[in-house]
Amino acid sequence: MKKLWHWNERTRLVLTLELAVVLPAAALIIFSVRHLRSIQRDRQLEAAIQRDFYQVLVIADKHMSEKAYEIVDQVRHEFPVSGGACPESLDRLLERYPYAAHLFLYNPNRGTIFRSQRARLHEPDFCAESAELEKMTAGEMKADYDWLVKKFQELNSKGKTPMFCEPHLVHRGDRHGYESIAYFRLPQAPEEPEEKTTVGGMIFDAEYLRDRLFPEMLSSLISRNLAETPSDKNSHTHAVMMLHIRGESYPLAKSVDWDGGAPEVERNLEGAFSGLTLAIKLQGTTLASLGQHFVHTSFLVLGGLSLFLAGGILLTYRNVMKEMALARLKSDFVSNVSHELRTPLSLIRLYAETLEMGRLSSREKYQEYYAIIRKESERLTALINNILDFSRIEAGKKEYDFRETDIGELAHNTLESYRYQIEQHGFTFQEEIPDDLPRIRIDREAIARSLLNLVNNALKYSPNEKYVGVKLYRDNGSVKLEVIDHGIGIPPGEQQKIFEKFYRVGNPLVHNTKGSGLGLSLVRHIVRAHGGEVSVESAPGHGSKFIIALPVNAGASGDGAPA
Ligand code: ADP
């Protein structure tokens, strides 16, 4: 026979505490520590990205300037030397270099030559721009000539000849176009060594910058950046760039993936393209929204864990309450049992002493006293059996001895030995046990004790209408045993609780009746060990019906019982 696996209160409490409080608390602590670390890491990451972006912009500025210097240098080398310069030679140069919108040169002795792309002069915006720039250049060249020559001397010693000055904004519909102006010193004509320095100039074409040079440069910068940070290649977010005129927000040029939105870092360009601002950001998101997303997830996880913890605390609170109630019931139980033990013991002593004195008048009196002593000791035995059974169950040591049994005969014999007592208490007793009940595997003693507990309760809780009925019948796959009384009944709210250990209904009548609160919990344990179930149907003031249902193959597993 197997011992019952025992799930005691302590194990349950420790498990609840671990599962409901310790686990979520530990999870909360671990998460918080990781969270703090990741916040720290995220801040560092954010700062690192910002630094990285700034670095990219500095390099971009440098590269763009270098490209501009390269282009201007190319044009400069083909510029006609001062003496041979004529409008036609500049026109020819313009034809070769379409990214130059205007070219000019100035010599204090020869004046200014200013030429624009002939093919574009029919465009009203371009034509107006050409006229305006021609006038401006003539004036500025005269005024700034000495300053420019001095600057060239300085720059030449550093190896850089072209010089970019204030850019020029031109009208393009309702927007501005950007043109960068480069100045350079032209070589001296060998035949005129005394000739004053000639200054040449090139004005970049606004459309070329906007539609070709800038987008190409931005895209090549982005691909360079991606190549330098290979880990970002597979990620969906990578850097994108945009260039805008300082003070204006709409992009003048952008890299292919630019998706709008606020840039993370901006830099005002300083080299060839001063007056422009280069902006960089992450595609599809911002560092702030990445942080926001992180905060949201953290809140969700923290919220979930807190709920988990609150649930755990609630569960523990309920368990503690349950334990407290149980402790109260246990102390009631001790006083009930002491009372139950004391009464039969004092009766037995009293009657035994009287018998001992031998003063009784008749033989019937002797018989009566012997019967009382027997009955009281039987009650004592039943009570002690219940307590022993209970303690075995609590300790997980209760064992059952299942045997093929004629349950009808078992019930009948059990009731027979009790019949006299029932009828002596003035009860009407009805027994309905058919002959054709199937034999089932049960523990005889345990089932008999359950039946007696139920009959005993029927007697105890029927102060007025004294009736006890016992019925046995087959119902589908089970044999049912009913114990019916017409006693005080049980309120619906208490009908489940009465099967819990130590529980007694809080009714003055029950309180004045002797009892330990163990009987029904034992019945339920025994019945469940047989794979059956015990239930009650009751109406206060009208009586109760306790039904034990035992499966026909009860205990068929043979040797043990489920807990
Ligand atoms: P005890 O009878 O020793 O108190 P039980 O576990 O047998 O303990 O019963 C638990 C409680 O169920 C009883 O205290 C009583 O309140 C209620 N009870 C049990 N049987 C009946 C019944 N036949 N009629 C009314 N109340 C009952």
XYZ file of C-alpha atoms and ligand atoms in Angstrom:
590
model
C 0.000 0.000 0.000
C 1.210 3.440 -0.877
C 1.481 6.245 1.577
C -0.506 9.322 0.756
C 1.523 12.191 -0.560
C 1.164 14.932 1.924
C 0.761 18.569 0.992
C 0.927 20.191 4.345
C 0.135 23.783 5.232
C 3.779 24.677 5.800
C 4.827 23.537 2.322
C 1.909 25.408 0.817
C 2.770 28.604 2.687
C 6.469 28.435 1.839
C 5.664 27.728 -1.817
C 3.149 30.553 -1.990
C 5.623 32.885 -0.380
C 8.327 31.888 -2.827
C 6.159 31.964 -5.902
C 4.044 34.939 -5.008
C 6.455 37.263 -3.280
C 10.093 36.190 -3.490
C 10.060 35.432 -7.222
C 8.400 38.668 -8.389
C 10.455 40.677 -5.897
C 13.643 39.090 -7.189
C 12.518 39.680 -10.770
C 11.743 43.286 -9.879
C 15.167 43.796 -8.305
C 16.986 42.154 -11.213
C 14.990 44.143 -13.734
C 15.581 47.417 -11.861
C 19.339 46.831 -11.697
C 19.485 45.897 -15.383
C 17.229 48.817 -16.161
C 19.502 51.271 -14.326
C 22.507 49.809 -16.114
C 20.811 50.049 -19.470
C 19.761 53.641 -18.780
C 23.407 54.380 -18.066
C 24.412 52.471 -21.182
C 21.749 54.204 -23.233
C 22.880 57.642 -22.108
C 26.429 56.703 -23.050
C 25.195 55.306 -26.343
C 23.177 58.443 -27.037
C 26.193 60.630 -26.276
C 28.378 58.371 -28.418
C 25.948 58.620 -31.355
C 25.822 62.403 -30.974
C 29.636 62.553 -30.891
C 29.823 60.259 -33.880
C 27.336 62.389 -35.801
C 29.270 65.524 -35.002
C 32.449 63.893 -36.242
C 30.698 62.854 -39.464
C 29.583 66.445 -40.033
C 33.099 67.821 -39.500
C 34.477 65.319 -42.006
C 31.614 66.038 -44.423
C 32.384 69.755 -44.268
C 36.012 69.035 -45.063
C 35.198 66.702 -47.950
C 32.731 69.086 -49.518
C 35.230 71.920 -49.369
C 37.949 69.766 -50.875
C 35.644 68.826 -53.718
C 34.790 72.473 -54.324
C 38.494 73.426 -54.302
C 39.194 70.655 -56.770
C 36.515 71.856 -59.170
C 37.566 75.493 -58.920
C 41.219 74.549 -59.391
C 40.340 72.742 -62.595
C 38.610 75.817 -63.974
C 41.337 78.128 -62.707
C 44.027 76.244 -64.565
C 42.241 76.762 -67.839
C 41.502 80.428 -67.274
C 43.003 82.721 -69.948
C 45.957 84.644 -68.612
C 45.291 88.258 -68.018
C 46.459 89.646 -71.414
C 44.670 87.061 -73.566
C 41.436 87.230 -71.704
C 38.394 88.219 -73.671
C 34.635 87.532 -73.245
C 34.814 84.783 -75.857
C 37.540 82.866 -74.034
C 35.390 82.918 -70.876
C 32.349 81.758 -72.897
C 34.347 78.822 -74.219
C 35.382 77.933 -70.684
C 31.773 78.149 -69.524
C 30.730 75.757 -72.236
C 33.288 73.229 -71.012
C 32.313 73.573 -67.375
C 28.536 73.670 -67.107
C 28.655 73.680 -63.283
C 30.032 77.219 -63.431
C 27.122 79.631 -63.921
C 29.279 82.733 -64.240
C 32.966 83.447 -64.668
C 34.694 86.761 -64.275
C 38.120 88.363 -64.067
C 39.342 91.723 -62.944
C 42.460 93.694 -63.443
C 42.718 97.301 -62.227
C 44.176 98.341 -65.591
C 41.785 96.435 -67.825
C 38.599 96.439 -65.809
C 36.119 93.579 -65.371
C 35.013 90.850 -67.755
C 31.874 89.040 -66.545
C 30.293 86.214 -68.536
C 27.356 83.935 -67.821
C 26.226 80.617 -69.388
C 24.852 81.846 -72.732
C 22.503 78.914 -73.091
C 20.653 79.842 -69.929
C 20.225 83.546 -70.419
C 16.738 83.034 -71.786
C 15.622 81.914 -68.295
C 14.201 85.017 -66.598
C 15.551 84.111 -63.117
C 18.993 83.355 -64.511
C 19.061 86.437 -66.691
C 18.165 88.684 -63.743
C 20.769 86.940 -61.625
C 23.406 87.461 -64.292
C 22.685 91.174 -64.528
C 22.688 91.583 -60.770
C 25.931 89.646 -60.296
C 27.693 91.484 -63.095
C 26.931 94.795 -61.455
C 27.836 93.517 -58.025
C 31.121 91.978 -59.158
C 32.262 95.115 -60.918
C 31.651 97.179 -57.799
C 33.066 94.694 -55.333
C 36.180 93.974 -57.366
C 37.164 97.620 -57.389
C 36.454 98.058 -53.704
C 37.969 94.822 -52.424
C 40.843 94.362 -54.890
C 43.666 95.287 -52.480
C 42.217 93.152 -49.718
C 41.850 90.210 -52.084
C 45.418 90.426 -53.349
C 46.724 90.554 -49.780
C 44.621 87.522 -48.892
C 45.938 85.597 -51.912
C 49.481 86.269 -50.793
C 48.650 84.842 -47.362
C 46.828 81.838 -48.785
C 49.478 81.132 -51.333
C 52.034 80.669 -48.597
C 49.686 77.939 -47.210
C 49.346 76.341 -50.628
C 45.671 77.136 -51.172
C 44.806 79.556 -53.865
C 41.051 79.675 -54.440
C 39.177 81.595 -51.830
C 35.496 81.393 -51.088
C 33.775 84.516 -49.842
C 30.186 85.340 -48.928
C 27.843 83.022 -50.889
C 25.056 84.364 -53.015
C 21.372 83.493 -52.625
C 19.362 83.607 -55.824
C 15.623 83.436 -56.468
C 14.257 80.177 -57.737
C 10.481 80.523 -57.832
C 9.285 80.981 -54.242
C 12.481 79.513 -52.824
C 16.130 80.435 -52.695
C 18.927 78.908 -54.664
C 22.478 78.872 -53.307
C 25.552 79.872 -55.189
C 29.068 79.723 -53.908
C 31.586 82.262 -55.214
C 35.267 81.396 -55.565
C 38.045 83.936 -56.174
C 41.556 83.100 -57.326
C 44.673 84.787 -58.511
C 45.504 84.261 -62.140
C 49.073 83.711 -63.257
C 51.030 86.665 -64.486
C 51.425 86.918 -68.322
C 55.156 86.283 -68.962
C 55.368 89.135 -71.470
C 54.008 91.612 -68.927
C 55.838 90.899 -65.691
C 55.038 94.288 -64.261
C 51.317 93.855 -64.839
C 49.112 94.089 -61.750
C 47.614 90.888 -60.336
C 44.513 89.678 -62.151
C 41.753 88.202 -59.998
C 39.524 85.493 -61.488
C 36.264 84.227 -60.157
C 33.770 81.463 -60.623
C 30.222 81.344 -59.401
C 28.809 77.807 -59.020
C 25.560 77.054 -60.756
C 22.704 76.911 -58.194
C 20.929 74.049 -60.013
C 24.102 72.039 -60.384
C 24.845 72.356 -56.682
C 21.278 71.548 -55.679
C 20.612 68.676 -58.079
C 24.002 67.069 -58.623
C 26.920 67.979 -56.449
C 25.214 68.151 -53.056
C 23.035 64.986 -53.361
C 26.010 63.010 -54.709
C 28.223 64.206 -51.909
C 25.624 63.450 -49.242
C 25.033 59.939 -50.565
C 28.748 59.183 -50.777
C 29.194 60.484 -47.228
C 26.369 58.244 -45.976
C 27.783 55.158 -47.686
C 31.216 55.975 -46.270
C 29.676 56.259 -42.817
C 27.864 52.943 -43.240
C 31.030 51.254 -44.402
C 32.903 52.583 -41.383
C 30.257 51.256 -38.969
C 29.596 47.735 -40.326
C 27.382 46.783 -37.365
C 24.829 49.301 -38.581
C 24.595 47.713 -42.057
C 21.975 45.216 -41.080
C 20.097 47.483 -38.754
C 17.069 49.299 -40.087
C 18.181 52.608 -38.697
C 21.144 54.322 -40.221
C 22.225 57.903 -40.544
C 20.664 60.202 -43.155
C 21.721 63.758 -44.064
C 20.276 66.963 -45.330
C 21.652 70.336 -46.326
C 19.760 73.578 -45.895
C 20.425 77.276 -46.251
C 21.175 78.743 -42.844
C 18.011 80.272 -41.419
C 15.741 78.248 -43.691
C 14.340 74.887 -42.683
C 13.436 73.194 -45.981
C 16.131 70.992 -47.450
C 18.241 72.315 -50.281
C 19.564 68.817 -50.887
C 19.153 65.539 -49.069
C 20.523 62.014 -49.025
C 18.302 59.349 -50.623
C 16.735 58.029 -47.409
C 16.077 61.377 -45.762
C 12.612 61.057 -44.204
C 12.027 64.503 -42.729
C 11.791 65.291 -39.052
C 14.104 67.072 -36.673
C 17.848 66.519 -37.146
C 19.924 65.171 -34.253
C 23.035 67.254 -34.926
C 23.636 70.249 -37.217
C 26.751 72.006 -38.329
C 27.140 75.340 -40.063
C 29.542 74.690 -42.901
C 32.727 76.760 -42.773
C 34.663 75.973 -45.917
C 33.580 76.428 -49.519
C 29.909 76.311 -48.700
C 29.577 78.737 -45.824
C 25.994 79.865 -45.343
C 24.775 76.274 -45.520
C 23.928 74.002 -42.613
C 24.475 70.256 -42.746
C 22.061 68.168 -40.666
C 22.213 64.500 -39.701
C 19.775 62.134 -37.986
C 18.816 58.479 -37.708
C 16.473 57.284 -40.408
C 12.918 56.586 -39.284
C 13.457 57.583 -35.702
C 15.185 59.926 -33.348
C 17.371 59.303 -30.343
C 14.619 60.878 -28.253
C 11.980 58.482 -29.599
C 14.354 55.540 -29.068
C 14.642 56.684 -25.466
C 10.875 57.147 -25.301
C 10.339 53.610 -26.556
C 12.745 52.353 -23.933
C 10.898 54.265 -21.201
C 7.552 52.850 -22.401
C 8.807 49.274 -22.348
C 10.319 49.832 -18.943
C 7.037 51.163 -17.614
C 5.177 48.193 -19.040
C 7.579 45.656 -17.573
C 7.721 47.444 -14.234
C 3.906 47.734 -14.200
C 3.536 44.021 -14.963
C 6.027 43.035 -12.291
C 4.397 45.335 -9.746
C 1.004 43.777 -10.500
C 2.582 40.373 -10.124
C 4.028 41.433 -6.773
C 0.743 42.985 -5.623
C -0.996 39.726 -6.563
C 1.602 37.823 -4.569
C 1.141 40.018 -1.542
C -2.633 39.585 -1.785
C -2.250 35.826 -2.034
C 0.068 35.766 0.955
C -2.317 37.983 2.895
C -5.155 35.576 2.121
C -3.011 32.660 3.191
C -2.062 34.339 6.441
C -5.748 35.100 7.074
C -6.586 31.490 6.377
C -3.852 30.322 8.733
C -5.149 32.654 11.432
C -8.680 31.354 11.012
C -7.317 27.816 11.153
C -5.420 28.615 14.326
C -8.675 29.918 15.860
C -10.506 26.768 14.755
C -7.709 24.617 16.202
C -7.990 26.249 19.594
C -11.811 25.766 19.491
C -11.126 22.165 18.541
C -8.891 21.588 21.550
C -11.522 22.890 23.962
C -14.315 20.937 22.175
C -12.342 17.716 22.255
C -11.344 18.125 25.898
C -15.001 18.633 26.670
C -16.003 15.607 24.581
C -13.414 13.458 26.316
C -14.249 14.630 29.789
C -18.016 13.967 29.637
C -17.962 10.236 28.791
C -15.007 9.689 31.114
C -16.790 11.238 34.102
C -19.975 9.307 33.275
C -18.025 6.034 33.066
C -16.318 6.776 36.400
C -19.566 7.762 38.078
C -21.442 4.624 36.961
C -18.491 2.336 37.626
C -18.176 3.726 41.181
C -21.891 3.201 41.806
C -21.628 -0.362 40.508
C -18.603 -0.905 42.678
C -20.524 0.050 45.779
C -23.042 -2.714 44.905
C -25.969 -0.807 46.326
C -28.253 -1.039 43.306
C -31.705 -2.453 44.007
C -32.527 -4.385 40.859
C -30.805 -6.412 38.196
C -32.298 -4.093 35.483
C -30.529 -1.145 37.101
C -27.231 -3.042 36.859
C -27.960 -3.771 33.192
C -28.820 -0.145 32.546
C -25.556 1.061 34.138
C -23.485 -1.472 32.179
C -25.150 -0.284 28.968
C -24.387 3.349 29.779
C -20.732 2.527 30.433
C -20.554 0.558 27.162
C -22.229 3.315 25.172
C -19.989 6.041 26.621
C -16.860 4.017 25.964
C -18.077 3.429 22.391
C -18.468 7.178 21.975
C -15.011 7.663 23.385
C -13.596 5.077 20.988
C -15.338 6.724 18.018
C -13.973 10.114 18.989
C -10.441 8.812 19.533
C -10.619 6.892 16.236
C -11.601 10.090 14.471
C -8.734 11.994 16.042
C -6.240 9.239 15.251
C -7.468 9.027 11.681
C -7.236 12.772 11.357
C -3.693 12.889 12.701
C -2.674 10.069 10.313
C -4.165 11.994 7.391
C -2.462 15.234 8.478
C 0.866 13.428 8.788
C 0.312 11.798 5.380
C 0.416 8.362 6.960
C -3.169 7.242 6.453
C -3.308 3.925 4.642
C -6.302 2.132 3.161
C -6.912 -1.517 2.773
C -9.105 -1.906 -0.302
C -10.999 -5.184 -0.601
C -13.834 -6.405 -2.743
C -16.847 -5.814 -0.511
C -20.606 -6.179 -0.493
C -21.301 -2.596 0.480
C -25.023 -3.324 1.191
C -24.115 -5.909 3.782
C -21.418 -3.616 5.283
C -23.881 -0.718 5.645
C -26.589 -2.944 7.070
C -24.284 -4.499 9.705
C -22.852 -1.113 10.684
C -26.316 0.364 11.116
C -27.596 -2.705 12.956
C -25.115 -2.237 15.779
C -26.257 1.374 15.964
C -29.999 0.812 15.507
C -30.770 0.335 19.201
C -29.076 3.637 20.087
C -30.925 5.453 17.282
C -34.294 4.193 18.303
C -33.584 4.782 21.986
C -33.126 8.483 21.182
C -36.656 8.444 19.831
C -35.680 8.512 16.141
C -37.636 6.982 13.341
C -35.075 4.967 11.386
C -35.542 3.933 7.781
C -33.109 1.758 5.883
C -33.361 1.152 2.126
C -30.675 -1.247 0.878
C -31.359 -3.244 -2.321
C -29.898 -6.731 -2.731
C -28.521 -6.338 -6.223
C -25.757 -3.813 -5.512
C -22.429 -4.513 -7.238
C -19.446 -5.504 -5.103
C -16.912 -2.722 -4.912
C -13.372 -2.380 -3.670
C -13.391 -0.358 -0.487
C -11.711 -0.063 2.880
C -14.476 -1.572 5.076
C -13.494 0.164 8.275
C -13.080 3.596 6.672
C -16.431 3.438 4.848
C -18.207 2.188 7.984
C -16.701 5.059 9.948
C -17.863 7.561 7.323
C -21.389 6.177 7.476
C -21.393 6.341 11.280
C -20.114 9.911 11.240
C -22.995 10.932 8.974
C -25.613 9.045 11.024
C -24.178 10.460 14.212
C -24.437 14.012 12.811
C -28.058 13.331 11.778
C -28.801 12.393 15.395
C -26.888 15.338 16.848
C -28.414 18.008 14.626
C -32.076 16.891 14.703
C -33.411 18.210 18.022
C -37.082 18.273 17.002
C -38.041 16.207 13.972
C -36.336 12.926 14.826
C -35.870 11.027 11.603
C -32.865 9.260 10.097
C -32.975 7.587 6.719
C -30.183 5.619 5.023
C -30.475 4.732 1.337
C -28.122 2.796 -0.861
C -28.616 2.560 -4.603
C -26.788 2.230 -7.873
C -26.539 5.363 -10.006
C -24.792 5.043 -13.382
C -21.197 4.092 -12.694
C -21.371 4.578 -8.944
C -22.990 3.352 -5.778
C -24.616 6.117 -3.770
C -25.124 6.169 -0.052
C -27.510 8.780 1.330
C -28.012 9.790 4.955
C -31.155 11.879 5.376
C -32.420 13.795 8.383
C -35.147 16.343 9.079
C -33.011 18.358 11.456
C -31.768 21.951 11.642
C -30.260 21.972 8.154
C -27.248 23.964 6.953
C -27.315 27.485 5.448
C -26.243 27.479 1.754
C -23.169 29.656 2.477
C -21.831 27.059 4.932
C -22.489 23.922 2.896
C -18.968 23.761 1.432
C -17.148 24.959 4.539
C -18.496 22.165 6.782
C -16.183 19.733 4.973
C -13.123 21.696 6.070
C -11.256 20.486 9.121
C -12.339 21.938 12.487
C -15.154 23.874 10.871
C -18.443 24.059 12.776
C -21.434 26.182 11.768
C -21.634 29.301 13.961
C -25.116 28.522 15.242
C -25.969 28.408 19.005
C -27.572 24.995 18.589
C -24.431 23.579 17.001
C -22.340 25.307 19.635
C -24.249 23.547 22.410
C -23.887 20.187 20.684
C -20.727 18.232 21.358
C -18.437 17.958 18.375
C -14.871 18.353 17.138
C -15.417 19.626 13.599
C -13.436 16.663 12.258
C -16.176 14.212 11.216
C -17.057 15.586 7.779
C -13.471 16.422 6.831
C -12.616 12.777 7.525
C -15.597 11.594 5.508
C -14.499 13.704 2.563
C -10.919 12.487 2.790
C -11.963 8.848 2.961
C -14.438 9.173 0.082
C -11.922 10.969 -2.123
C -9.364 8.277 -1.343
C -11.871 5.876 -2.909
C -12.115 8.086 -5.993
C -15.577 9.267 -4.969
C -17.150 12.481 -3.759
C -19.350 13.550 -0.871
C -21.964 16.290 -1.224
C -24.787 17.798 0.747
C -28.265 19.060 -0.060
C -29.796 20.985 2.765
C -32.312 23.669 3.664
C -32.100 25.361 7.059
C -34.970 24.164 9.268
C -35.924 21.340 6.882
C -33.083 18.858 7.234
C -30.127 17.650 5.257
C -29.178 14.914 2.857
C -25.516 13.823 2.701
C -24.644 11.794 -0.400
C -21.531 9.655 -0.728
C -20.895 8.572 -4.315
C -18.402 5.733 -4.740
C -17.377 4.658 -8.216
C -18.155 1.001 -8.913
C -14.473 0.447 -9.651
C -13.550 2.294 -6.435
C -10.049 1.476 -5.289
C -9.617 -0.548 -8.474
C -6.088 0.726 -8.666
C -5.886 -1.644 -5.804
C -3.376 -0.775 -3.283
C -3.448 2.879 -2.554
C -5.481 5.954 -2.710
C -5.269 9.404 -4.192
C -4.607 12.148 -1.681
P -18.925 18.113 14.423
O -20.232 17.489 14.159
O -18.053 17.350 15.318
O -18.998 19.548 14.756
P -18.502 17.603 11.605
O -17.285 17.786 10.753
O -19.101 16.252 11.631
O -18.098 18.111 13.062
O -19.578 18.611 11.099
C -19.205 19.949 10.833
C -20.373 20.883 11.019
O -21.338 20.640 10.002
C -21.118 20.677 12.288
O -20.515 21.384 13.359
C -22.492 21.213 11.956
O -22.518 22.594 12.082
C -22.651 20.858 10.489
N -23.415 19.617 10.260
C -22.908 18.389 10.013
N -23.897 17.481 9.808
C -25.065 18.156 9.937
C -26.447 17.778 9.849
N -26.828 16.528 9.592
N -27.375 18.746 10.049
C -27.003 19.995 10.301
N -25.712 20.438 10.400
C -24.752 19.513 10.223
